[in-house]
PDB file of C-alpha atoms in Angstrom:
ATOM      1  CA  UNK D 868      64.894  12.321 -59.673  1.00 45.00           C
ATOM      2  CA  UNK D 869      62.073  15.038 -60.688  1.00 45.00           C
ATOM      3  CA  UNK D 870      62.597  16.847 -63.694  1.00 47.00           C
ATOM      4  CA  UNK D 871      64.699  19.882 -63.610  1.00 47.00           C
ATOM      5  CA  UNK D 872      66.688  18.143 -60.686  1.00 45.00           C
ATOM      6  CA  UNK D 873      70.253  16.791 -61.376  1.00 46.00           C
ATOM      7  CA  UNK D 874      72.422  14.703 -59.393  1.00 45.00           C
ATOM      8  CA  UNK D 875      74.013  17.308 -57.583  1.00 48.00           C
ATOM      9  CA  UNK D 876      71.324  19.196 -56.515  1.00 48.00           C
ATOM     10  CA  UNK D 877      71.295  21.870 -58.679  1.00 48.00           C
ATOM     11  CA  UNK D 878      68.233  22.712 -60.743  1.00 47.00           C
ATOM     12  CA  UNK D 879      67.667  23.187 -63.828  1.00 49.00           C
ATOM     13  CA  UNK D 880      64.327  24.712 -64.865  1.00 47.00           C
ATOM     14  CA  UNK D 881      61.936  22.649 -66.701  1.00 50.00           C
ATOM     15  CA  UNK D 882      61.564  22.864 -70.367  1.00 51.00           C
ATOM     16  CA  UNK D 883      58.468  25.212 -70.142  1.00 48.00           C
ATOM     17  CA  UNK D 884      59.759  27.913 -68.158  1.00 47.00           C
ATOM     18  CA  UNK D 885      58.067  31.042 -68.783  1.00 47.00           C
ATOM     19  CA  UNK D 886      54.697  29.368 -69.955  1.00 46.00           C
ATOM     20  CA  UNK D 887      52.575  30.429 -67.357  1.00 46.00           C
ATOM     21  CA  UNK D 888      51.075  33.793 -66.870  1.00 48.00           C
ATOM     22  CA  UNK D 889      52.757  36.493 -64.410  1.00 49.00           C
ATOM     23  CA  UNK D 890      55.685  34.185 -63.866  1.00 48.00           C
ATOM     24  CA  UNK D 891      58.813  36.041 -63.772  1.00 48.00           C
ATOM     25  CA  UNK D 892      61.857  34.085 -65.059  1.00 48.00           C
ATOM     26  CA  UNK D 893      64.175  36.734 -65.265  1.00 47.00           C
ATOM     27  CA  UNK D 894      67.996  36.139 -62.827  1.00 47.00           C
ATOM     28  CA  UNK D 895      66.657  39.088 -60.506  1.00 47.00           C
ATOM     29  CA  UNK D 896      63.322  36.954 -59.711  1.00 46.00           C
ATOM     30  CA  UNK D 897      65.466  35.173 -56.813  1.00 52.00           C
ATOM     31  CA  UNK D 898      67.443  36.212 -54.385  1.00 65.00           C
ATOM     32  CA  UNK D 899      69.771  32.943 -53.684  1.00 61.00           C
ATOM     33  CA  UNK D 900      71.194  30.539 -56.350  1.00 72.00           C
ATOM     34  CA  UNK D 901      69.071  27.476 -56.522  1.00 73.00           C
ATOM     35  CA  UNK D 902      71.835  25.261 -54.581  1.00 79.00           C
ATOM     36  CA  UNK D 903      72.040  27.544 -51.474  1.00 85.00           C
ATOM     37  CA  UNK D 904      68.330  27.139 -51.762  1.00 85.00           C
ATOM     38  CA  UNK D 905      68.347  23.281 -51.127  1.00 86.00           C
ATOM     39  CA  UNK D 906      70.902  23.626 -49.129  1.00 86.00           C
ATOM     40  CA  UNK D 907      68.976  26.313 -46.722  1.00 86.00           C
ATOM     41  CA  UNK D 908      66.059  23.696 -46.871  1.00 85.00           C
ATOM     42  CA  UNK D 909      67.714  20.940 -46.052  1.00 83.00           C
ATOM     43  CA  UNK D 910      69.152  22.504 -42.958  1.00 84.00           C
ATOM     44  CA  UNK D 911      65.254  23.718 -42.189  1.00 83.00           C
ATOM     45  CA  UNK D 912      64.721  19.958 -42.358  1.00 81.00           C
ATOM     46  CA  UNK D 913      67.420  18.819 -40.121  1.00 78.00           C
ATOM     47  CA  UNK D 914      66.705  21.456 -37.492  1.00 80.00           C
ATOM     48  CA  UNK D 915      63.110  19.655 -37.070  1.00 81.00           C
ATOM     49  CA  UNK D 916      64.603  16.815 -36.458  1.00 80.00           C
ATOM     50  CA  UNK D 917      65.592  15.637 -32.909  1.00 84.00           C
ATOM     51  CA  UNK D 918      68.940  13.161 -33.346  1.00 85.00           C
ATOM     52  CA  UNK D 919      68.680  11.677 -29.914  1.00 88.00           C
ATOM     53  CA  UNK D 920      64.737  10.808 -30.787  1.00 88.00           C
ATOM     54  CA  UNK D 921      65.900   9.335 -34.308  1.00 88.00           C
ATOM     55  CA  UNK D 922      69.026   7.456 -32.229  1.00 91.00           C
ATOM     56  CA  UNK D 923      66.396   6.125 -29.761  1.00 93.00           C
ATOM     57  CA  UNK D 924      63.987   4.826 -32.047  1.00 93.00           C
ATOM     58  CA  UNK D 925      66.798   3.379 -33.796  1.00 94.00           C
ATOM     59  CA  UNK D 926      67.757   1.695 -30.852  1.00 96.00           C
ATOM     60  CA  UNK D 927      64.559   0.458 -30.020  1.00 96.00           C
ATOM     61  CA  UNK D 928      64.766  -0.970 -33.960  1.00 97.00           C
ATOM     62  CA  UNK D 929      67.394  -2.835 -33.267  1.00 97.00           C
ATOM     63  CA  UNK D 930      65.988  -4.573 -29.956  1.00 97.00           C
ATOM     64  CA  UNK D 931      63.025  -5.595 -31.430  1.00 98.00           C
ATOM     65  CA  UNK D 932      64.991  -7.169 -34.533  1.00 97.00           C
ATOM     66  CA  UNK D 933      66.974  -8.487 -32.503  1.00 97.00           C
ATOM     67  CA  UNK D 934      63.848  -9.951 -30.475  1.00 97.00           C
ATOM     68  CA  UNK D 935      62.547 -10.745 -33.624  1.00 97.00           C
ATOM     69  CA  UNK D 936      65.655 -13.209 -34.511  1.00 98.00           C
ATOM     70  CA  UNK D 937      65.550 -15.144 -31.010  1.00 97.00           C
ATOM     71  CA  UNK D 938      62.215 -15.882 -31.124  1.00 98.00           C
ATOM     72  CA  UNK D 939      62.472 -16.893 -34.423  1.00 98.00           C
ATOM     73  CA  UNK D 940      65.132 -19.551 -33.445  1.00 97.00           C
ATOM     74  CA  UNK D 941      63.577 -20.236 -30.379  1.00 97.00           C
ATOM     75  CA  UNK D 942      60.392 -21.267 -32.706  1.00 98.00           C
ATOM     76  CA  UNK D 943      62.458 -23.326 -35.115  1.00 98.00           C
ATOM     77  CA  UNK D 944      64.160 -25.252 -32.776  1.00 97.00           C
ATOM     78  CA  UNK D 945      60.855 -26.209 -31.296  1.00 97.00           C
ATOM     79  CA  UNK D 946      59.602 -26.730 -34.595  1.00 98.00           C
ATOM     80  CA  UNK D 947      62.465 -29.286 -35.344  1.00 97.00           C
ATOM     81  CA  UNK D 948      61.891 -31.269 -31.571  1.00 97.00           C
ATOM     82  CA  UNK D 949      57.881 -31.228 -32.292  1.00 97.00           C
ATOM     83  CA  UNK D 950      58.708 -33.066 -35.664  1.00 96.00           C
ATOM     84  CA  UNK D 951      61.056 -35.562 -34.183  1.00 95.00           C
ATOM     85  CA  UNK D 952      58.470 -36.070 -31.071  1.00 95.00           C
ATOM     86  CA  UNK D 953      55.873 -36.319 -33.972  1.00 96.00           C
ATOM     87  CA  UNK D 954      58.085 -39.013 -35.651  1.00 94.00           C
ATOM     88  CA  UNK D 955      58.748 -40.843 -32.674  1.00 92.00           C
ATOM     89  CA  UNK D 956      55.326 -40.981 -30.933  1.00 95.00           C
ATOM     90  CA  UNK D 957      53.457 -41.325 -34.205  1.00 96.00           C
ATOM     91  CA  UNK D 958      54.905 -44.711 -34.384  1.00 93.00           C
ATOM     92  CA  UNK D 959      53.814 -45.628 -31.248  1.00 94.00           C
ATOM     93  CA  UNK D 960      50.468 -44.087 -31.559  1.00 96.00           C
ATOM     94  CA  UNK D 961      50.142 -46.611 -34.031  1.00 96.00           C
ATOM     95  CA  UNK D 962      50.939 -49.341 -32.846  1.00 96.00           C
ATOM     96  CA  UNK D 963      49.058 -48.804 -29.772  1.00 97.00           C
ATOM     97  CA  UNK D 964      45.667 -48.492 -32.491  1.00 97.00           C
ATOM     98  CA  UNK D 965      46.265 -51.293 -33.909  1.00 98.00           C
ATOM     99  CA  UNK D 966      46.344 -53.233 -30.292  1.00 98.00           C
ATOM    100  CA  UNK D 967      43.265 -51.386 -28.968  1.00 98.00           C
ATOM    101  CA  UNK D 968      41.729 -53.060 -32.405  1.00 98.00           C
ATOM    102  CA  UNK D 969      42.577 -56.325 -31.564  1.00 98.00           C
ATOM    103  CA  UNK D 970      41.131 -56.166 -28.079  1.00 98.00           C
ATOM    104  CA  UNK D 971      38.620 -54.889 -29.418  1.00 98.00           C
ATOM    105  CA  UNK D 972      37.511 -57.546 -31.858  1.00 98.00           C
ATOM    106  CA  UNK D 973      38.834 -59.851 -29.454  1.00 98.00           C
ATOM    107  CA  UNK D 974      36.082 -58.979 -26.639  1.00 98.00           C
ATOM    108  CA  UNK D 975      33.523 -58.993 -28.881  1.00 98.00           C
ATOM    109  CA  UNK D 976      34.228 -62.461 -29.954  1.00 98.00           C
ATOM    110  CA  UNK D 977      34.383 -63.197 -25.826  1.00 98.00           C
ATOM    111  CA  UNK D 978      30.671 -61.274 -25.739  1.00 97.00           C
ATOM    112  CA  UNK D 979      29.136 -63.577 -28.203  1.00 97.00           C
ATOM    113  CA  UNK D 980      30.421 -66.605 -26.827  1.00 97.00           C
ATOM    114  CA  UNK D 981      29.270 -65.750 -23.946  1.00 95.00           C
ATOM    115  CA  UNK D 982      25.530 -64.840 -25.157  1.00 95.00           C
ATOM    116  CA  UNK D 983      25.814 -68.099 -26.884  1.00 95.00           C
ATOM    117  CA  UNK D 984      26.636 -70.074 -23.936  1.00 93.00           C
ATOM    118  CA  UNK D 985      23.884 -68.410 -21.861  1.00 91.00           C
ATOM    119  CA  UNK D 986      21.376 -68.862 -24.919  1.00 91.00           C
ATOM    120  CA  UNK D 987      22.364 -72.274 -25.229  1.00 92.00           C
ATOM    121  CA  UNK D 988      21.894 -73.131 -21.625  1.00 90.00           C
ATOM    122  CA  UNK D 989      18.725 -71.062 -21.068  1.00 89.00           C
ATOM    123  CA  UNK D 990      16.874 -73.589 -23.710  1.00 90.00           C
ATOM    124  CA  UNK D 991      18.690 -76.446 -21.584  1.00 90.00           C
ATOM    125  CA  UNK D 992      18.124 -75.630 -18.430  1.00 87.00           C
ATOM    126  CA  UNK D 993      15.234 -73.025 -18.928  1.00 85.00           C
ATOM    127  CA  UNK D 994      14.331 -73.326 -14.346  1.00 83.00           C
ATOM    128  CA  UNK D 995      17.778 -72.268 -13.868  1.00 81.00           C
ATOM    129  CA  UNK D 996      18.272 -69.326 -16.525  1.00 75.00           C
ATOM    130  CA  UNK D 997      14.640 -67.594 -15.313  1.00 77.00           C
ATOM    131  CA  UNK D 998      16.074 -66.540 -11.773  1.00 74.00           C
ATOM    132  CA  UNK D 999      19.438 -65.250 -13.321  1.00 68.00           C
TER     133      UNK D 999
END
């Protein structure tokens, strides 16, 4: 509420009334009581206003919230499956590492028998390895 402005909408003139030059605060100054005033302005107001523009943006409010709340469940829900899938497949994902690992470690143990073998046979039978 501004000062000099009540509840009601009456006003009340500020404290310094009267302090600045040429300003006429005598009763005859206005022609309509301060609350037929506000009144008057207030129904300027409203007359600028279109209702079925305000009731159609309105509605348009209300789709969008209410596009606004399905998508928002529609993303939580697929939040919750993606963290169970996560759960799930993270498990496996694992377990499939750890295998890859120890095929891993177990062909290179295959590779360097194998270069050992054909090392080991080269200085044997060194006629043989030359045309391989």
């Amino acid at each position: 509420i501004r000062q000099g402005e009540g509840m009601d909408n009456t006003v009340t003139p500020p404290d310094n009334a009267g302090a600045y030059p040429n300003q006429d605060t005598s009763p005859s100054s206005s022609s309509l009581p301060p609350s037929s005033v506000n009144a008057a302005f207030g129904q300027e107001i409203n007359s600028l206003i279109n209702q079925n523009e305000i009731n159609s943006l309105l509605l348009t409010q209300a789709e969008i919230y209410q596009q606004f709340i399905d998508c928002n469940h529609t993303l939580e829900t697929f939040n919750d499956f993606s963290n169970t899938m996560y759960m799930s497949l993270s498990v496996e994902y694992d377990k499939h590492t750890r295998m890859l690992k120890e095929i891993k470690r177990d062909l290179d143990i295959v590779f360097r028998r194998i270069r050992q073998t054909k090392t080991m046979l080269a200085s044997k039978f060194p006629d043989s390895m030359s045309s391989i």
